[in-house]
mmCIF file with all atom_site columns, C-alpha atoms in Angstrom:
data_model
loop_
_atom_site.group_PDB
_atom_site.id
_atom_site.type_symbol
_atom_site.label_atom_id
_atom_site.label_alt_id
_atom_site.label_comp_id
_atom_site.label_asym_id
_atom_site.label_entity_id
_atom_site.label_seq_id
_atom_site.pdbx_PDB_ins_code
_atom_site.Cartn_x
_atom_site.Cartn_y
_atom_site.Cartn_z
_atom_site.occupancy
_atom_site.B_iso_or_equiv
_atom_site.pdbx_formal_charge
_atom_site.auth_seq_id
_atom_site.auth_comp_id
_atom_site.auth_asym_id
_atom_site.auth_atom_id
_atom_site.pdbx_PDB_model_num
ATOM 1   C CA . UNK A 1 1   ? -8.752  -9.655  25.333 1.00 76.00 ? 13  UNK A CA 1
ATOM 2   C CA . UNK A 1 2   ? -8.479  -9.983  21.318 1.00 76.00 ? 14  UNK A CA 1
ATOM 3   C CA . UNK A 1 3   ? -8.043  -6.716  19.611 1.00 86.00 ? 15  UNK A CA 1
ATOM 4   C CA . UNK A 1 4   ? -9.603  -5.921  16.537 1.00 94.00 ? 16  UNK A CA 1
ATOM 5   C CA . UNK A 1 5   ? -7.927  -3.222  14.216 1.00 94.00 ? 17  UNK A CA 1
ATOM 6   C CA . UNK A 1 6   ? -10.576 -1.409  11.761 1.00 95.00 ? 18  UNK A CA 1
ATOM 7   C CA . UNK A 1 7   ? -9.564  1.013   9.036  1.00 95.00 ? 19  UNK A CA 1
ATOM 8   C CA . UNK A 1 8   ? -10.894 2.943   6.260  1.00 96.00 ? 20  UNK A CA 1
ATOM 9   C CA . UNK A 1 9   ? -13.790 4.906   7.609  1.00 95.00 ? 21  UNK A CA 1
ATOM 10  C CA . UNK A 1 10  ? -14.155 8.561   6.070  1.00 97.00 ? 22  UNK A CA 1
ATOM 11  C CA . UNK A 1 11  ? -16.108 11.116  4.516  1.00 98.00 ? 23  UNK A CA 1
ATOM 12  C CA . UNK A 1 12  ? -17.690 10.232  0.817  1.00 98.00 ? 24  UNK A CA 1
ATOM 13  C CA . UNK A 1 13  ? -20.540 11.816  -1.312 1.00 98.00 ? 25  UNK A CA 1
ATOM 14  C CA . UNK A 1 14  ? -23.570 9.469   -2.299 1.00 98.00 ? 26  UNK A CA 1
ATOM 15  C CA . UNK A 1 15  ? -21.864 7.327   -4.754 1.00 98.00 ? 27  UNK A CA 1
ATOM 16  C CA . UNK A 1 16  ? -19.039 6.801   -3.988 1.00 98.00 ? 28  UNK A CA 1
ATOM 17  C CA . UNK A 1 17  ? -17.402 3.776   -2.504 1.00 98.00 ? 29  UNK A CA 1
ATOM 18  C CA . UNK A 1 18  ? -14.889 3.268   0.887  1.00 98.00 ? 30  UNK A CA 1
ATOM 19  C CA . UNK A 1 19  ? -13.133 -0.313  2.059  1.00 98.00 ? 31  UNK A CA 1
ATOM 20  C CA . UNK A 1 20  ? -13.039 -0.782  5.408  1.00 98.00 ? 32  UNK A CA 1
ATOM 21  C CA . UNK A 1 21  ? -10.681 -3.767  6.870  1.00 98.00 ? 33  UNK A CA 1
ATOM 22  C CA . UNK A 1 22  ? -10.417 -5.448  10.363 1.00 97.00 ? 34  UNK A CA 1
ATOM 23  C CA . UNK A 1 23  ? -7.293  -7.131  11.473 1.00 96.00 ? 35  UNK A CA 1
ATOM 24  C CA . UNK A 1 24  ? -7.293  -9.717  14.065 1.00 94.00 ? 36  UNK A CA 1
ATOM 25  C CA . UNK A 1 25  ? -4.336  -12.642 15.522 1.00 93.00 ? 37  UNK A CA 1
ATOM 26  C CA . UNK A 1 26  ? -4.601  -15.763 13.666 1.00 92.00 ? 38  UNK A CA 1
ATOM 27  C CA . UNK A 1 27  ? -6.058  -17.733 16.609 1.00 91.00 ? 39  UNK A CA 1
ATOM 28  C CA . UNK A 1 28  ? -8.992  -15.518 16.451 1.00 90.00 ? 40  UNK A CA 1
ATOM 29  C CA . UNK A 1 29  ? -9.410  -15.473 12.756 1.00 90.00 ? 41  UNK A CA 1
ATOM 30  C CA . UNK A 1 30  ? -9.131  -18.485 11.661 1.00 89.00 ? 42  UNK A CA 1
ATOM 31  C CA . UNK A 1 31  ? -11.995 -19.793 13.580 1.00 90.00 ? 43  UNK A CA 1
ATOM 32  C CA . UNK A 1 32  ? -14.238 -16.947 13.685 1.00 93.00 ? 44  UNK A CA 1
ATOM 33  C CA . UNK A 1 33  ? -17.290 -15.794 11.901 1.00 96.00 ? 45  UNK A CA 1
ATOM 34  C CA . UNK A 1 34  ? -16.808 -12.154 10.884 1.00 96.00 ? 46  UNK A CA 1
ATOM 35  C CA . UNK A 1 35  ? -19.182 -9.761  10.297 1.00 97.00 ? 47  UNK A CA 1
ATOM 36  C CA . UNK A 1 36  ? -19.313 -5.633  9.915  1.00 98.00 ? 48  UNK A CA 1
ATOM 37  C CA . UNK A 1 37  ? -22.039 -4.001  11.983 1.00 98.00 ? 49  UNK A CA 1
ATOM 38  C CA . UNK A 1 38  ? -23.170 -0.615  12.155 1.00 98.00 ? 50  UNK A CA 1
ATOM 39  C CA . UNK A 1 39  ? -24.945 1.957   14.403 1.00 98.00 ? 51  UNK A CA 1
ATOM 40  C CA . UNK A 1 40  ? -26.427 5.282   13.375 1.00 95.00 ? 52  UNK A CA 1
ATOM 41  C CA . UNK A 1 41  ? -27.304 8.304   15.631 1.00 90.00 ? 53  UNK A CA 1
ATOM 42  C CA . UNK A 1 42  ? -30.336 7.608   17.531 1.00 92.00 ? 54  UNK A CA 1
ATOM 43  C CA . UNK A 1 43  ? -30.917 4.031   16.318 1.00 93.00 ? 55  UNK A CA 1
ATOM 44  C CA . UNK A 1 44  ? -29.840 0.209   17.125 1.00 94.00 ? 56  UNK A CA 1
ATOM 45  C CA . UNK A 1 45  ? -26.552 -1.880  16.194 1.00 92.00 ? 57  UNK A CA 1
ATOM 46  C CA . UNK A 1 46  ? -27.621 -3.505  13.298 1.00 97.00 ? 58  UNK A CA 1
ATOM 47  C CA . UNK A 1 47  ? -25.723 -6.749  11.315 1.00 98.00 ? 59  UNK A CA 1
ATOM 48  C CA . UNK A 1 48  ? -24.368 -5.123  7.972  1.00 98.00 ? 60  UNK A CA 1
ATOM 49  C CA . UNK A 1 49  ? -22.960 -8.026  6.591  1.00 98.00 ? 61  UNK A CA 1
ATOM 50  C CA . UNK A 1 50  ? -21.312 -11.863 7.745  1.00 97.00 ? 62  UNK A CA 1
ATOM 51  C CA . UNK A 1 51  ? -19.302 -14.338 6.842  1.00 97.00 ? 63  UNK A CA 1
ATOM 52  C CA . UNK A 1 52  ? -18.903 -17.665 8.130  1.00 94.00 ? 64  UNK A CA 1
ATOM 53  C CA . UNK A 1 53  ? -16.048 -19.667 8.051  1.00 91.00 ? 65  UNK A CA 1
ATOM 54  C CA . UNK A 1 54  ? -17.111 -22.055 5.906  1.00 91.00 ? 66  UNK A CA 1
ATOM 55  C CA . UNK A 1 55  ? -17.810 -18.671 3.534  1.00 92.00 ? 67  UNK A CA 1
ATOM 56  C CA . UNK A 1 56  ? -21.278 -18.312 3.662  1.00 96.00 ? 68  UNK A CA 1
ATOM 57  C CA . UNK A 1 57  ? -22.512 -14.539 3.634  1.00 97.00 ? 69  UNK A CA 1
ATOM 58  C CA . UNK A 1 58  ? -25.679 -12.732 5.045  1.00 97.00 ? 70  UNK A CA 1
ATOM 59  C CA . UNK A 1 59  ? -26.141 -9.399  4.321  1.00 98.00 ? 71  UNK A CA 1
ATOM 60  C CA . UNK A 1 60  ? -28.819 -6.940  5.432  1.00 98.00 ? 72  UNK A CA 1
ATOM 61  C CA . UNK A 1 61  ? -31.551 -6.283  2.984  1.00 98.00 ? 73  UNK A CA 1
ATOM 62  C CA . UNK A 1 62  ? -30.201 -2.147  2.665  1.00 97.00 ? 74  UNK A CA 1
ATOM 63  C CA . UNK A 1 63  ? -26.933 -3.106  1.314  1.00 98.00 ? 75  UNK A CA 1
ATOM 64  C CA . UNK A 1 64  ? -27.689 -6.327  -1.003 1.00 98.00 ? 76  UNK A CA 1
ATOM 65  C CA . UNK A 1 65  ? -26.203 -5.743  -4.381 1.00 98.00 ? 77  UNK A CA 1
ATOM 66  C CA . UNK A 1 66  ? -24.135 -2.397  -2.911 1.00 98.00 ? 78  UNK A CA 1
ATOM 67  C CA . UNK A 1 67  ? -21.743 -4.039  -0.208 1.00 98.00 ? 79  UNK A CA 1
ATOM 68  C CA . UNK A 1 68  ? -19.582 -7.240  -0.138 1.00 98.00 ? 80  UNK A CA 1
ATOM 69  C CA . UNK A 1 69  ? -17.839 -8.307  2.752  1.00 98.00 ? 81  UNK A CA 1
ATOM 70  C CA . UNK A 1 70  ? -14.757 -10.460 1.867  1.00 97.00 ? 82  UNK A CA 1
ATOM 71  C CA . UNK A 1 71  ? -12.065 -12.224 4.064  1.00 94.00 ? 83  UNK A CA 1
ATOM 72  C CA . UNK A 1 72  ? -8.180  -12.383 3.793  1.00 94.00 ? 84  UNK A CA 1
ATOM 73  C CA . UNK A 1 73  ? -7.102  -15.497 5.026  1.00 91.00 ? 85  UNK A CA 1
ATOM 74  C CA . UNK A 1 74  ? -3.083  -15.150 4.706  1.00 94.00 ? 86  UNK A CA 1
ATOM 75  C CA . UNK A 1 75  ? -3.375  -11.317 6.137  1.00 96.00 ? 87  UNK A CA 1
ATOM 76  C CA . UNK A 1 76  ? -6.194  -12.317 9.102  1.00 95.00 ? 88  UNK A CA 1
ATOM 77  C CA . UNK A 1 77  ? -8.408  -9.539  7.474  1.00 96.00 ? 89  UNK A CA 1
ATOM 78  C CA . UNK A 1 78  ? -11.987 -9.233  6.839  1.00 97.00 ? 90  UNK A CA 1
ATOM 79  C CA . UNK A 1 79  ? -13.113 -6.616  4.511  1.00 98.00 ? 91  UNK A CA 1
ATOM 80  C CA . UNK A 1 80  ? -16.443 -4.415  4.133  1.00 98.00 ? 92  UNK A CA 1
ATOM 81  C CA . UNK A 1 81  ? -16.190 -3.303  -0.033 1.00 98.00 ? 93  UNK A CA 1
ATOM 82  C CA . UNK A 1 82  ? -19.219 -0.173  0.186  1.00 98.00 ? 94  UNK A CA 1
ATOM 83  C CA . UNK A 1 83  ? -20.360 0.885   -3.155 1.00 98.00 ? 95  UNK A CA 1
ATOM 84  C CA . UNK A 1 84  ? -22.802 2.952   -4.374 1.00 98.00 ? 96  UNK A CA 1
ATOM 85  C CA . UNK A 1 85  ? -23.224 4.542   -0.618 1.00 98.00 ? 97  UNK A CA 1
ATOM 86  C CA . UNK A 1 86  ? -25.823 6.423   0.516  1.00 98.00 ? 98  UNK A CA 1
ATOM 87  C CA . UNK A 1 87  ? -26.537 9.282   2.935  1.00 97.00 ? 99  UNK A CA 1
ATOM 88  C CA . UNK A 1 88  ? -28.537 6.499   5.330  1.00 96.00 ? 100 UNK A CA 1
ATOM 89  C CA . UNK A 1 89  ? -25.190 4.507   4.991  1.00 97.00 ? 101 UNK A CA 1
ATOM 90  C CA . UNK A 1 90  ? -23.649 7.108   8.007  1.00 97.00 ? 102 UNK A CA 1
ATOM 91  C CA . UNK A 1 91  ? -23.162 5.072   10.748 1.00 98.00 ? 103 UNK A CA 1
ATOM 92  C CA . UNK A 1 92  ? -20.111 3.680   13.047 1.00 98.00 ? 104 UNK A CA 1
ATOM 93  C CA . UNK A 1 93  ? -18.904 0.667   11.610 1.00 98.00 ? 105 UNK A CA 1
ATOM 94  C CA . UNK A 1 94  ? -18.234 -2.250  13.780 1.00 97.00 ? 106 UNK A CA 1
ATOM 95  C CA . UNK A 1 95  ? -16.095 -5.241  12.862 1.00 97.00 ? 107 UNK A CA 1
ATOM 96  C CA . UNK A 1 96  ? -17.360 -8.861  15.009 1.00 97.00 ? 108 UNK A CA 1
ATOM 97  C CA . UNK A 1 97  ? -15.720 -12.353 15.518 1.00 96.00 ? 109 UNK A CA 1
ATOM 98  C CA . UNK A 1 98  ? -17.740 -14.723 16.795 1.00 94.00 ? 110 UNK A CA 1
ATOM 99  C CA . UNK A 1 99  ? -16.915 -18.530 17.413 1.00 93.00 ? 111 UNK A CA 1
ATOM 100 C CA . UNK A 1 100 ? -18.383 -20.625 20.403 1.00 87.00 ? 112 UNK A CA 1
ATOM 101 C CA . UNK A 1 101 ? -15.377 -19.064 22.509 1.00 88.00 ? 113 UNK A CA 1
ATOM 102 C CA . UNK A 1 102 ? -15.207 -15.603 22.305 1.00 91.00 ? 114 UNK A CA 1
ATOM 103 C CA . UNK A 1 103 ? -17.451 -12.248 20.670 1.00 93.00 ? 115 UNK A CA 1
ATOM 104 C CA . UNK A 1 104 ? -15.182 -9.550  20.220 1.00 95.00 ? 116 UNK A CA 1
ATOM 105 C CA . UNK A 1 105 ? -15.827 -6.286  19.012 1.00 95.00 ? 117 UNK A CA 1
ATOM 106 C CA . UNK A 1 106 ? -13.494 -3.668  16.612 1.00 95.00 ? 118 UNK A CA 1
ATOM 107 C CA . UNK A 1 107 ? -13.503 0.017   18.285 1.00 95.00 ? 119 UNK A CA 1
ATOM 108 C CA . UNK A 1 108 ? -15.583 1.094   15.575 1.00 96.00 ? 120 UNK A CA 1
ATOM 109 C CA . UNK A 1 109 ? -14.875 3.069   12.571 1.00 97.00 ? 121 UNK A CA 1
ATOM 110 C CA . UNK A 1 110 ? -16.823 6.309   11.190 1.00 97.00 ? 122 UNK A CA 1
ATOM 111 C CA . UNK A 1 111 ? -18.386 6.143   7.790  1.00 98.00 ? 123 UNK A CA 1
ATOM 112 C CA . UNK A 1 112 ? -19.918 9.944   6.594  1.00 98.00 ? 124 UNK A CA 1
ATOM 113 C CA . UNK A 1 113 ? -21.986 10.052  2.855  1.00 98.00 ? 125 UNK A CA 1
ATOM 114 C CA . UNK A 1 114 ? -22.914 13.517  2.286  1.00 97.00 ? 126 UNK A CA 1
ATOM 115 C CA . UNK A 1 115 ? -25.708 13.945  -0.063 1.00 94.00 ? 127 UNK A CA 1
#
């Protein structure tokens, strides 16, 4: 089973901006689509943002223009770059890789914006 390291969840007023990262093993990364997902209190796992390998990125409609979600090849990282957050940005953060193989799944990292 692939492990997937997240950091750089937190607590941050409306406004400000946190990084998270994901680390994964080479033989997972360098095939994989990444993505960042995200699940409030009360409410569904939604797709935050994805990359592809070929580096095409989707992005939910609620963080176009505020979030970019970046990749690392040399240091098997994926990044989620959150600007401009928003008290509706709370949510556990999950970091995805997906390939025809495998779907693996981050442990989830905890992002707070206080208003």
């Amino acid at each position: 089973q692939e492990q997937l390291v997240e950091s750089g969840g937190g607590l941050v007023q409306a406004g400000g901006s946190l990084r998270l990262s994901c680390a994964a093993s080479r033989r997972v990364f360098s095939i994989s689509a990444m993505g960042w997902y995200r699940q409030a209190p009360g409410k569904q796992h939604k797709l935050v943002a994805a990359l592809a390998t070929g580096g095409s990125t989707n992005y939910a409609d609620s963080v176009k223009g505020r979030f970019t979600i970046s990749r690392d090849n040399a240091k098997n990282t994926v990044y989620l770059q959150m600007n401009s957050l928003k008290p509706e940005d709370t949510a556990v953060y999950y970091c995805n890789a997906f390939s025809g193989r495998w779907n693996y799944w981050g442990q989830g990292t905890q992002v707070t914006v206080s208003s």
